[in-house]
Amino acid sequence: MEFFTDVPGPVAFAGSEPVPGGLAYQVYNPARTIAGKRMEDHLRIAVCYWHSFNWPGSDIFGVGTFDRPWLNPDMDPMEAAKFKQDAAFEFFTKLGTPFFCFHDVDMAPEGRTLRESKSNLDEMVDRAADKMSETGVRVLWGTANLFTHPRYAAGAATNPDPEVFARAAAQVRHALEATHRLGGANYVLWGGREGYETMLNTKLKQEADQLARFLELVADHKRNIGFNGTLLIEPKPQEPTKHQYDYDCAAVHGFLERYDLLGDYFVNIEVNHATLAGHSFHHEVAYSVENGIFGSVDANRGDYQNGWDTDQFPNSVDELSLAMYEILRSGGFTTGGFNFDTKLRRQSLDRTDLFHGHIGGIDTLAQSLLVAEAMLYDGTLETAREQRYAGWKGDLGEQIVDPNTTLAAIADAATKADLDPKPVSGQQEALENRVNQIIWRTT
Ligand code: XLS
Ligand code: NI
Ligand code: NI
């Protein structure tokens, strides 16, 4: 049964000519070549089950507003899951995007026991596999929801009760195996409740050790089952907990290094989570690229007036271009991609609104990619950075980093040469102008 009846066929690239109803891409042209690769293969766009099909449009003050008939509690849970899956695959194919993402409980309802939950998931995964081979849509990542059920209120891996840890381990095992069965490119761990509400009852070191143990077990299991996808940690500073341990990319990086997990885990950066951590998205991407932990991106943005995760569709080329530039100059995604973990606004009631949100977000990413390519080609930023640090390639720079050099030797050299370096301009305004000029002229 067709659900999105107002959208007859696949959303196509129409160029800059406005299309009645707006159901066309103006910039996203999957086959267009950018820096030697197809646009579709650069962006690796994924639609998420989570907020697009699983969230009814509720907030803390109000019930759901959306037309999502499969969320009706009177429906048989497995029938509802099938209805949802049909609508989701109809959406993926009409939108024309290559990937999707899912939490275990988005795909299949939890059963009364772990066994029943597993068999529900297996059945729905088999059904998804058929739909994937019919449509060619692939899995960008799967994950387990370790935050909704009351048993996880005090955390999953970091719960004071080892029975909760074991229960979470069972759930992740199933979700990881389901992702593997569907040929997923990545598996995500977002530690939504891996943090604390109050330090009065919390052992910080104990909880960190538990989290590391969990991650170690998951990485071992990945190897045991031969899953070749990438394991991703999704940093977020808070919400729902007051403090989340995977605070930002730097905190995750330090954690991975401390527990000898570097190389096993990479980061899934969410634009909005960067904002909540007090960073720009550009910062989070640049940090993870430079430290070798960059993996994938949740493209939803926040709202600068609100201190919570509003999960809006991206719509600012100015903001995304610089992050895209860092991704492109580092060679682009390997297994990662851009996924839309986004929420429509509560008043976006039409079925077509889900298309408009995605089309706008995808076009914004596509335009940002064009700008990033133009910035690379232009070379101003690259040259400015190279020149700024050029001294480190000279004799003094080499002497300083030589492990045999001492502080005294450097001090003697500075004294002998009577070094008196003069400050130079950081050229910030000139560089900002160059960035804007490229954004304005890129088509
Ligand atoms: C919540 C997170 C979540 C993860 C997947 O803020 O963004 O949706 O992406 O569990
Ligand atoms: Ni996310
Ligand atoms: Ni989020």
Short mmCIF file of C-alpha atoms and ligand atoms in Angstrom, two decimals:
data_model
loop_
_atom_site.label_atom_id
_atom_site.label_comp_id
_atom_site.label_asym_id
_atom_site.label_seq_id
_atom_site.Cartn_x
_atom_site.Cartn_y
_atom_site.Cartn_z
CA MET A 1 0.00 0.00 0.00
CA GLU A 2 1.38 3.38 -1.01
CA PHE A 3 1.71 5.81 1.90
CA PHE A 4 3.27 8.95 0.39
CA THR A 5 0.60 9.26 -2.30
CA ASP A 6 1.24 12.97 -2.85
CA VAL A 7 4.70 12.18 -4.19
CA PRO A 8 4.19 10.09 -7.30
CA GLY A 9 7.73 9.27 -8.34
CA PRO A 10 11.37 9.67 -7.41
CA VAL A 11 12.53 13.17 -6.51
CA ALA A 12 14.78 14.25 -9.36
CA PHE A 13 17.49 16.81 -9.95
CA ALA A 14 15.90 19.79 -11.69
CA GLY A 15 18.69 22.39 -11.55
CA SER A 16 17.90 25.96 -10.65
CA GLU A 17 14.48 26.06 -12.32
CA PRO A 18 11.82 26.08 -9.57
CA VAL A 19 9.56 23.04 -9.74
CA PRO A 20 5.89 23.44 -8.71
CA GLY A 21 5.50 22.07 -5.20
CA GLY A 22 9.27 22.18 -4.61
CA LEU A 23 9.71 18.41 -4.75
CA ALA A 24 12.98 18.41 -6.68
CA TYR A 25 16.68 18.84 -5.99
CA GLN A 26 18.21 22.08 -7.13
CA VAL A 27 21.83 21.19 -6.35
CA TYR A 28 22.00 17.50 -5.42
CA ASN A 29 22.83 15.77 -8.65
CA PRO A 30 24.02 12.27 -7.70
CA ALA A 31 25.98 11.70 -10.91
CA ARG A 32 27.82 15.05 -10.97
CA THR A 33 31.56 14.62 -10.56
CA ILE A 34 33.25 16.54 -7.75
CA ALA A 35 36.98 16.16 -7.17
CA GLY A 36 37.00 12.93 -9.15
CA LYS A 37 34.07 11.25 -7.41
CA ARG A 38 30.29 11.20 -7.88
CA MET A 39 28.38 13.56 -5.62
CA GLU A 40 26.30 10.66 -4.29
CA ASP A 41 29.48 8.81 -3.30
CA HIS A 42 30.90 11.86 -1.55
CA LEU A 43 27.82 12.58 0.54
CA ARG A 44 26.59 9.03 1.20
CA ILE A 45 23.21 10.32 2.40
CA ALA A 46 21.16 8.24 4.83
CA VAL A 47 17.59 8.62 6.07
CA CYS A 48 17.00 7.57 9.69
CA TYR A 49 14.13 5.47 10.93
CA TRP A 50 14.41 7.04 14.37
CA HIS A 51 12.91 10.51 14.09
CA SER A 52 11.39 10.22 10.63
CA PHE A 53 9.26 7.12 11.21
CA ASN A 54 9.44 6.43 14.90
CA TRP A 55 8.80 9.74 16.53
CA PRO A 56 5.17 10.88 16.66
CA GLY A 57 5.90 14.61 16.99
CA SER A 58 5.54 14.66 20.77
CA ASP A 59 7.42 16.96 23.13
CA ILE A 60 7.56 17.18 26.92
CA PHE A 61 4.38 19.25 26.98
CA GLY A 62 2.40 17.66 24.19
CA VAL A 63 1.48 14.41 22.51
CA GLY A 64 2.31 13.39 18.95
CA THR A 65 0.98 15.53 16.12
CA PHE A 66 2.09 13.53 13.08
CA ASP A 67 0.27 11.17 10.83
CA ARG A 68 2.23 7.95 11.57
CA PRO A 69 -0.48 5.27 11.70
CA TRP A 70 2.00 2.47 12.57
CA LEU A 71 2.64 4.16 15.94
CA ASN A 72 -0.97 3.54 17.01
CA PRO A 73 -0.68 1.39 20.19
CA ASP A 74 -3.81 -0.56 19.21
CA MET A 75 -2.05 -2.12 16.23
CA ASP A 76 -0.39 -5.51 16.54
CA PRO A 77 3.32 -4.59 17.10
CA MET A 78 4.71 -6.79 14.32
CA GLU A 79 2.04 -5.66 11.85
CA ALA A 80 2.84 -2.07 12.78
CA ALA A 81 6.58 -2.71 12.24
CA LYS A 82 5.88 -4.07 8.76
CA PHE A 83 3.66 -1.14 7.87
CA LYS A 84 6.39 1.22 9.07
CA GLN A 85 9.04 -0.63 7.08
CA ASP A 86 6.98 -0.47 3.89
CA ALA A 87 6.44 3.27 4.33
CA ALA A 88 10.13 3.79 5.15
CA PHE A 89 11.34 1.95 2.04
CA GLU A 90 8.80 3.79 -0.08
CA PHE A 91 10.26 7.02 1.30
CA PHE A 92 13.91 5.99 0.72
CA THR A 93 13.23 5.08 -2.89
CA LYS A 94 11.13 8.13 -3.67
CA LEU A 95 13.75 10.40 -2.12
CA GLY A 96 16.42 8.58 -4.15
CA THR A 97 19.02 8.38 -1.38
CA PRO A 98 21.39 5.42 -1.08
CA PHE A 99 21.38 4.60 2.66
CA PHE A 100 19.29 4.29 5.81
CA CYS A 101 20.01 3.97 9.56
CA PHE A 102 18.10 2.25 12.33
CA HIS A 103 17.94 1.48 16.06
CA ASP A 104 16.98 -2.11 16.89
CA VAL A 105 13.66 -1.02 18.41
CA ASP A 106 12.84 1.20 15.42
CA MET A 107 13.02 -1.82 13.17
CA ALA A 108 11.23 -4.33 15.41
CA PRO A 109 9.21 -4.13 18.64
CA GLU A 110 10.74 -5.29 21.91
CA GLY A 111 9.30 -8.61 23.02
CA ARG A 112 8.46 -9.75 26.55
CA THR A 113 11.82 -11.54 26.80
CA LEU A 114 15.24 -11.06 25.24
CA ARG A 115 14.58 -14.18 23.13
CA GLU A 116 11.36 -12.73 21.78
CA SER A 117 13.02 -9.38 21.04
CA LYS A 118 15.72 -11.19 19.09
CA SER A 119 13.25 -13.21 17.06
CA ASN A 120 11.21 -10.06 16.26
CA LEU A 121 14.38 -8.33 15.08
CA ASP A 122 15.49 -11.34 13.03
CA GLU A 123 12.14 -11.47 11.27
CA MET A 124 12.16 -7.76 10.44
CA VAL A 125 15.81 -7.88 9.37
CA ASP A 126 15.03 -10.71 6.92
CA ARG A 127 12.22 -8.63 5.55
CA ALA A 128 14.50 -5.57 5.30
CA ALA A 129 17.11 -7.65 3.46
CA ASP A 130 14.53 -8.49 0.78
CA LYS A 131 13.53 -4.86 0.44
CA MET A 132 17.17 -3.82 0.21
CA SER A 133 17.86 -6.20 -2.63
CA GLU A 134 14.70 -5.06 -4.43
CA THR A 135 15.54 -1.36 -4.10
CA GLY A 136 19.35 -1.20 -3.83
CA VAL A 137 19.12 0.87 -0.63
CA ARG A 138 21.92 0.03 1.86
CA VAL A 139 22.55 0.40 5.60
CA LEU A 140 24.86 3.25 6.67
CA TRP A 141 24.65 2.20 10.32
CA GLY A 142 22.66 0.23 12.81
CA THR A 143 22.57 0.76 16.57
CA ALA A 144 20.85 -0.40 19.75
CA ASN A 145 18.54 1.81 21.75
CA LEU A 146 20.02 1.69 25.27
CA PHE A 147 18.21 4.72 26.61
CA THR A 148 14.40 4.53 26.30
CA HIS A 149 13.52 1.62 28.59
CA PRO A 150 13.38 2.40 32.35
CA ARG A 151 16.00 -0.29 33.04
CA TYR A 152 18.56 2.05 31.45
CA ALA A 153 17.67 5.09 33.56
CA ALA A 154 21.02 4.84 35.39
CA GLY A 155 22.97 3.97 32.24
CA ALA A 156 23.60 0.82 30.21
CA ALA A 157 27.33 -0.03 30.25
CA THR A 158 27.87 2.42 33.11
CA ASN A 159 24.94 1.20 35.21
CA PRO A 160 25.80 0.39 38.85
CA ASP A 161 24.04 -2.97 38.34
CA PRO A 162 26.01 -5.54 36.30
CA GLU A 163 22.74 -7.20 35.25
CA VAL A 164 21.90 -4.08 33.26
CA PHE A 165 25.36 -4.21 31.68
CA ALA A 166 24.71 -7.82 30.64
CA ARG A 167 21.26 -6.99 29.31
CA ALA A 168 22.75 -4.14 27.23
CA ALA A 169 25.46 -6.52 25.99
CA ALA A 170 22.76 -8.90 24.73
CA GLN A 171 20.98 -6.09 22.95
CA VAL A 172 24.15 -4.76 21.30
CA ARG A 173 25.18 -8.24 20.26
CA HIS A 174 21.86 -8.70 18.42
CA ALA A 175 21.89 -5.23 16.89
CA LEU A 176 25.51 -5.61 15.74
CA GLU A 177 24.74 -9.00 14.19
CA ALA A 178 21.62 -7.57 12.50
CA THR A 179 23.72 -4.71 11.09
CA HIS A 180 26.29 -7.24 9.88
CA ARG A 181 23.60 -9.40 8.27
CA LEU A 182 22.36 -6.31 6.38
CA GLY A 183 25.87 -5.42 5.20
CA GLY A 184 25.95 -2.22 7.27
CA ALA A 185 28.89 0.12 6.64
CA ASN A 186 29.11 1.14 10.32
CA TYR A 187 27.74 0.42 13.78
CA VAL A 188 27.01 3.35 16.14
CA LEU A 189 27.17 3.59 19.93
CA TRP A 190 25.59 6.71 21.32
CA GLY A 191 25.92 6.74 25.11
CA GLY A 192 22.74 8.66 25.79
CA ARG A 193 22.58 7.64 29.43
CA GLU A 194 26.25 6.83 29.94
CA GLY A 195 26.78 9.71 32.31
CA TYR A 196 25.37 10.92 35.61
CA GLU A 197 22.55 12.96 37.09
CA THR A 198 24.43 13.72 40.31
CA MET A 199 27.97 13.11 41.51
CA LEU A 200 26.59 12.41 45.00
CA ASN A 201 25.93 8.77 44.08
CA THR A 202 28.43 8.28 41.24
CA LYS A 203 31.83 6.58 41.06
CA LEU A 204 33.40 8.24 38.02
CA LYS A 205 36.37 5.93 37.58
CA GLN A 206 34.27 2.79 38.10
CA GLU A 207 31.82 3.92 35.41
CA ALA A 208 34.59 4.83 32.96
CA ASP A 209 36.16 1.39 33.45
CA GLN A 210 32.79 -0.26 32.81
CA LEU A 211 32.29 1.73 29.62
CA ALA A 212 35.75 0.80 28.37
CA ARG A 213 35.10 -2.86 29.17
CA PHE A 214 31.86 -2.72 27.20
CA LEU A 215 33.56 -1.14 24.19
CA GLU A 216 36.37 -3.69 24.34
CA LEU A 217 33.84 -6.55 24.32
CA VAL A 218 31.93 -5.04 21.40
CA ALA A 219 35.14 -4.57 19.37
CA ASP A 220 36.11 -8.21 20.06
CA HIS A 221 32.68 -9.41 18.99
CA LYS A 222 32.90 -7.37 15.80
CA ARG A 223 36.13 -9.21 14.95
CA ASN A 224 34.70 -12.60 15.97
CA ILE A 225 31.75 -12.33 13.62
CA GLY A 226 33.85 -10.82 10.79
CA PHE A 227 31.99 -7.53 10.63
CA ASN A 228 34.10 -5.20 8.49
CA GLY A 229 32.14 -2.02 9.15
CA THR A 230 33.44 0.75 11.39
CA LEU A 231 32.48 1.10 15.05
CA LEU A 232 31.47 4.67 15.81
CA ILE A 233 31.01 6.53 19.10
CA GLU A 234 28.68 9.53 18.95
CA PRO A 235 29.80 12.30 21.31
CA LYS A 236 27.27 14.48 23.09
CA PRO A 237 27.87 16.57 26.23
CA GLN A 238 24.52 16.16 27.98
CA GLU A 239 20.82 15.42 27.44
CA PRO A 240 19.27 13.23 28.62
CA THR A 241 21.88 12.96 31.40
CA LYS A 242 23.23 16.06 33.11
CA HIS A 243 26.72 15.03 32.04
CA GLN A 244 27.58 12.49 29.36
CA TYR A 245 31.03 10.85 29.40
CA ASP A 246 31.45 11.02 25.60
CA TYR A 247 31.35 14.80 25.94
CA ASP A 248 33.00 15.80 22.66
CA CYS A 249 35.56 14.51 20.16
CA ALA A 250 38.51 15.45 22.36
CA ALA A 251 37.02 13.68 25.40
CA VAL A 252 36.31 10.55 23.32
CA HIS A 253 39.81 10.68 21.84
CA GLY A 254 41.41 10.86 25.29
CA PHE A 255 39.21 8.04 26.53
CA LEU A 256 40.09 5.79 23.58
CA GLU A 257 43.78 6.49 24.11
CA ARG A 258 43.59 5.87 27.87
CA TYR A 259 41.89 2.49 27.43
CA ASP A 260 43.90 1.40 24.39
CA LEU A 261 40.89 1.45 22.07
CA LEU A 262 42.29 3.77 19.39
CA GLY A 263 41.88 2.18 15.98
CA ASP A 264 38.83 0.21 17.13
CA TYR A 265 36.50 3.22 17.37
CA PHE A 266 35.95 6.37 15.33
CA VAL A 267 33.48 9.21 15.89
CA ASN A 268 30.03 9.92 14.53
CA ILE A 269 29.82 13.70 14.91
CA GLU A 270 26.42 15.36 15.23
CA VAL A 271 26.33 19.04 14.24
CA ASN A 272 23.91 19.83 17.04
CA HIS A 273 25.95 17.98 19.67
CA ALA A 274 28.99 20.08 18.72
CA THR A 275 26.94 23.21 19.39
CA LEU A 276 25.77 21.84 22.75
CA ALA A 277 29.40 21.13 23.72
CA GLY A 278 30.24 24.78 23.07
CA HIS A 279 32.10 24.05 19.83
CA SER A 280 31.48 24.72 16.19
CA PHE A 281 30.84 21.70 13.99
CA HIS A 282 33.90 22.81 12.03
CA HIS A 283 36.00 22.43 15.19
CA GLU A 284 34.73 18.91 15.91
CA VAL A 285 35.38 17.75 12.35
CA ALA A 286 38.84 19.34 12.20
CA TYR A 287 39.78 17.86 15.59
CA SER A 288 38.77 14.35 14.64
CA VAL A 289 40.28 14.50 11.15
CA GLU A 290 43.63 15.71 12.51
CA ASN A 291 43.66 13.06 15.22
CA GLY A 292 42.66 10.19 12.96
CA ILE A 293 39.29 9.41 14.56
CA PHE A 294 36.88 10.94 12.02
CA GLY A 295 34.14 8.53 10.96
CA SER A 296 30.68 9.80 10.06
CA VAL A 297 28.22 12.68 10.54
CA ASP A 298 24.69 13.17 11.94
CA ALA A 299 23.79 16.26 9.92
CA ASN A 300 21.09 17.72 12.16
CA ARG A 301 21.64 21.23 13.46
CA GLY A 302 20.58 22.95 16.66
CA ASP A 303 19.11 26.33 17.43
CA TYR A 304 21.43 28.94 18.91
CA GLN A 305 18.74 30.24 21.27
CA ASN A 306 17.97 26.80 22.70
CA GLY A 307 20.18 24.69 24.90
CA TRP A 308 18.81 21.34 23.80
CA ASP A 309 18.97 18.96 20.87
CA THR A 310 16.42 20.42 18.44
CA ASP A 311 17.57 18.06 15.66
CA GLN A 312 16.61 20.37 12.79
CA PHE A 313 17.35 19.77 9.13
CA PRO A 314 20.57 21.53 8.11
CA ASN A 315 20.01 24.70 6.09
CA SER A 316 23.15 26.82 6.36
CA VAL A 317 25.76 26.51 3.62
CA ASP A 318 27.92 29.04 5.46
CA GLU A 319 28.19 26.72 8.45
CA LEU A 320 28.57 23.42 6.67
CA SER A 321 31.05 24.46 3.99
CA LEU A 322 34.02 24.76 6.31
CA ALA A 323 33.42 21.37 7.91
CA MET A 324 32.91 19.91 4.44
CA TYR A 325 36.21 21.48 3.40
CA GLU A 326 38.03 19.62 6.20
CA ILE A 327 36.36 16.36 5.19
CA LEU A 328 37.19 16.81 1.52
CA ARG A 329 40.81 17.84 2.04
CA SER A 330 41.34 14.77 4.20
CA GLY A 331 40.15 12.52 1.36
CA GLY A 332 36.43 12.30 2.26
CA PHE A 333 34.40 9.59 3.94
CA THR A 334 35.53 5.98 3.90
CA THR A 335 32.68 4.00 5.49
CA GLY A 336 30.90 7.08 6.91
CA GLY A 337 28.37 9.43 5.38
CA PHE A 338 25.82 12.10 6.23
CA ASN A 339 22.71 10.86 7.99
CA PHE A 340 19.59 12.79 8.93
CA ASP A 341 18.87 12.07 12.58
CA THR A 342 16.49 15.01 12.18
CA LYS A 343 13.08 15.99 13.44
CA LEU A 344 10.44 17.89 11.53
CA ARG A 345 8.90 20.73 13.51
CA ARG A 346 5.78 19.65 15.38
CA GLN A 347 3.53 21.67 13.08
CA SER A 348 4.86 20.08 9.88
CA LEU A 349 1.84 17.88 9.50
CA ASP A 350 1.75 16.98 5.82
CA ARG A 351 3.31 13.77 4.61
CA THR A 352 5.20 15.84 2.03
CA ASP A 353 6.89 17.83 4.82
CA LEU A 354 9.19 14.87 5.41
CA PHE A 355 10.31 15.21 1.78
CA HIS A 356 10.79 18.98 2.03
CA GLY A 357 12.96 18.61 5.14
CA HIS A 358 15.22 16.04 3.50
CA ILE A 359 15.38 17.77 0.12
CA GLY A 360 16.46 21.05 1.73
CA GLY A 361 19.03 19.33 3.93
CA ILE A 362 20.47 17.33 1.05
CA ASP A 363 20.67 20.38 -1.23
CA THR A 364 22.44 22.30 1.56
CA LEU A 365 25.01 19.51 1.87
CA ALA A 366 25.42 19.35 -1.91
CA GLN A 367 25.98 23.10 -2.17
CA SER A 368 28.47 22.91 0.73
CA LEU A 369 30.34 20.21 -1.14
CA LEU A 370 30.60 22.45 -4.21
CA VAL A 371 31.90 25.27 -2.02
CA ALA A 372 34.40 22.96 -0.32
CA GLU A 373 35.71 21.84 -3.71
CA ALA A 374 36.03 25.48 -4.78
CA MET A 375 37.93 26.30 -1.57
CA LEU A 376 40.35 23.46 -2.21
CA TYR A 377 40.86 24.56 -5.79
CA ASP A 378 41.29 28.19 -4.74
CA GLY A 379 44.01 27.19 -2.28
CA THR A 380 43.96 30.41 -0.22
CA LEU A 381 43.24 28.65 3.10
CA GLU A 382 45.76 25.91 2.45
CA THR A 383 48.49 28.37 1.53
CA ALA A 384 47.76 30.62 4.49
CA ARG A 385 48.04 27.72 6.93
CA GLU A 386 51.22 26.42 5.32
CA GLN A 387 52.89 29.82 5.41
CA ARG A 388 51.87 30.43 9.01
CA TYR A 389 53.76 27.36 10.22
CA ALA A 390 56.58 27.45 7.65
CA GLY A 391 59.20 28.15 10.34
CA TRP A 392 58.74 24.64 11.71
CA LYS A 393 60.22 23.25 8.50
CA GLY A 394 63.39 25.36 8.96
CA ASP A 395 66.53 24.63 11.02
CA LEU A 396 65.17 25.98 14.31
CA GLY A 397 61.91 24.04 14.00
CA GLU A 398 63.81 20.85 13.30
CA GLN A 399 66.17 21.45 16.20
CA ILE A 400 63.26 21.92 18.63
CA VAL A 401 61.53 18.67 17.72
CA ASP A 402 64.75 16.64 17.66
CA PRO A 403 64.35 14.29 20.66
CA ASN A 404 68.00 14.84 21.60
CA THR A 405 67.52 18.57 22.06
CA THR A 406 67.22 19.96 25.59
CA LEU A 407 65.52 23.06 26.92
CA ALA A 408 68.98 24.43 27.73
CA ALA A 409 70.21 23.90 24.15
CA ILE A 410 67.18 25.74 22.73
CA ALA A 411 67.65 28.53 25.25
CA ASP A 412 71.36 28.83 24.37
CA ALA A 413 70.54 29.00 20.66
CA ALA A 414 67.90 31.69 21.28
CA THR A 415 70.35 33.69 23.39
CA LYS A 416 73.23 33.34 20.94
CA ALA A 417 71.11 34.51 18.00
CA ASP A 418 69.44 37.12 20.23
CA LEU A 419 66.03 36.03 18.90
CA ASP A 420 63.45 38.80 18.94
CA PRO A 421 60.59 37.58 16.71
CA LYS A 422 58.00 40.13 15.64
CA PRO A 423 54.26 39.27 15.73
CA VAL A 424 52.63 38.89 12.32
CA SER A 425 49.03 39.31 11.16
CA GLY A 426 46.72 36.30 11.48
CA GLN A 427 44.82 37.73 8.48
CA GLN A 428 41.49 36.59 9.91
CA GLU A 429 39.33 39.17 8.14
CA ALA A 430 41.02 38.63 4.80
CA LEU A 431 40.51 34.87 5.10
CA GLU A 432 36.87 35.30 6.15
CA ASN A 433 36.31 37.51 3.12
CA ARG A 434 37.86 34.92 0.84
CA VAL A 435 35.58 32.21 2.25
CA ASN A 436 32.52 34.40 1.67
CA GLN A 437 33.57 35.29 -1.86
CA ILE A 438 33.84 31.60 -2.70
CA ILE A 439 30.47 30.83 -1.10
CA TRP A 440 28.79 33.65 -3.02
CA ARG A 441 30.13 32.73 -6.41
CA THR A 442 29.85 28.93 -6.30
CA THR A 443 27.21 27.30 -8.48
C1 XLS B 1 20.58 11.63 20.25
C2 XLS B 1 21.40 10.94 19.28
C3 XLS B 1 20.86 9.63 18.73
C4 XLS B 1 21.94 8.87 18.01
C5 XLS B 1 21.62 7.42 17.73
O1 XLS B 1 20.81 12.79 20.57
O2 XLS B 1 21.67 11.86 18.25
O3 XLS B 1 19.77 9.86 17.91
O4 XLS B 1 22.27 9.48 16.80
O5 XLS B 1 21.35 6.70 18.86
NI NI B 2 22.61 11.50 16.53
NI NI B 3 21.26 14.11 18.77
#
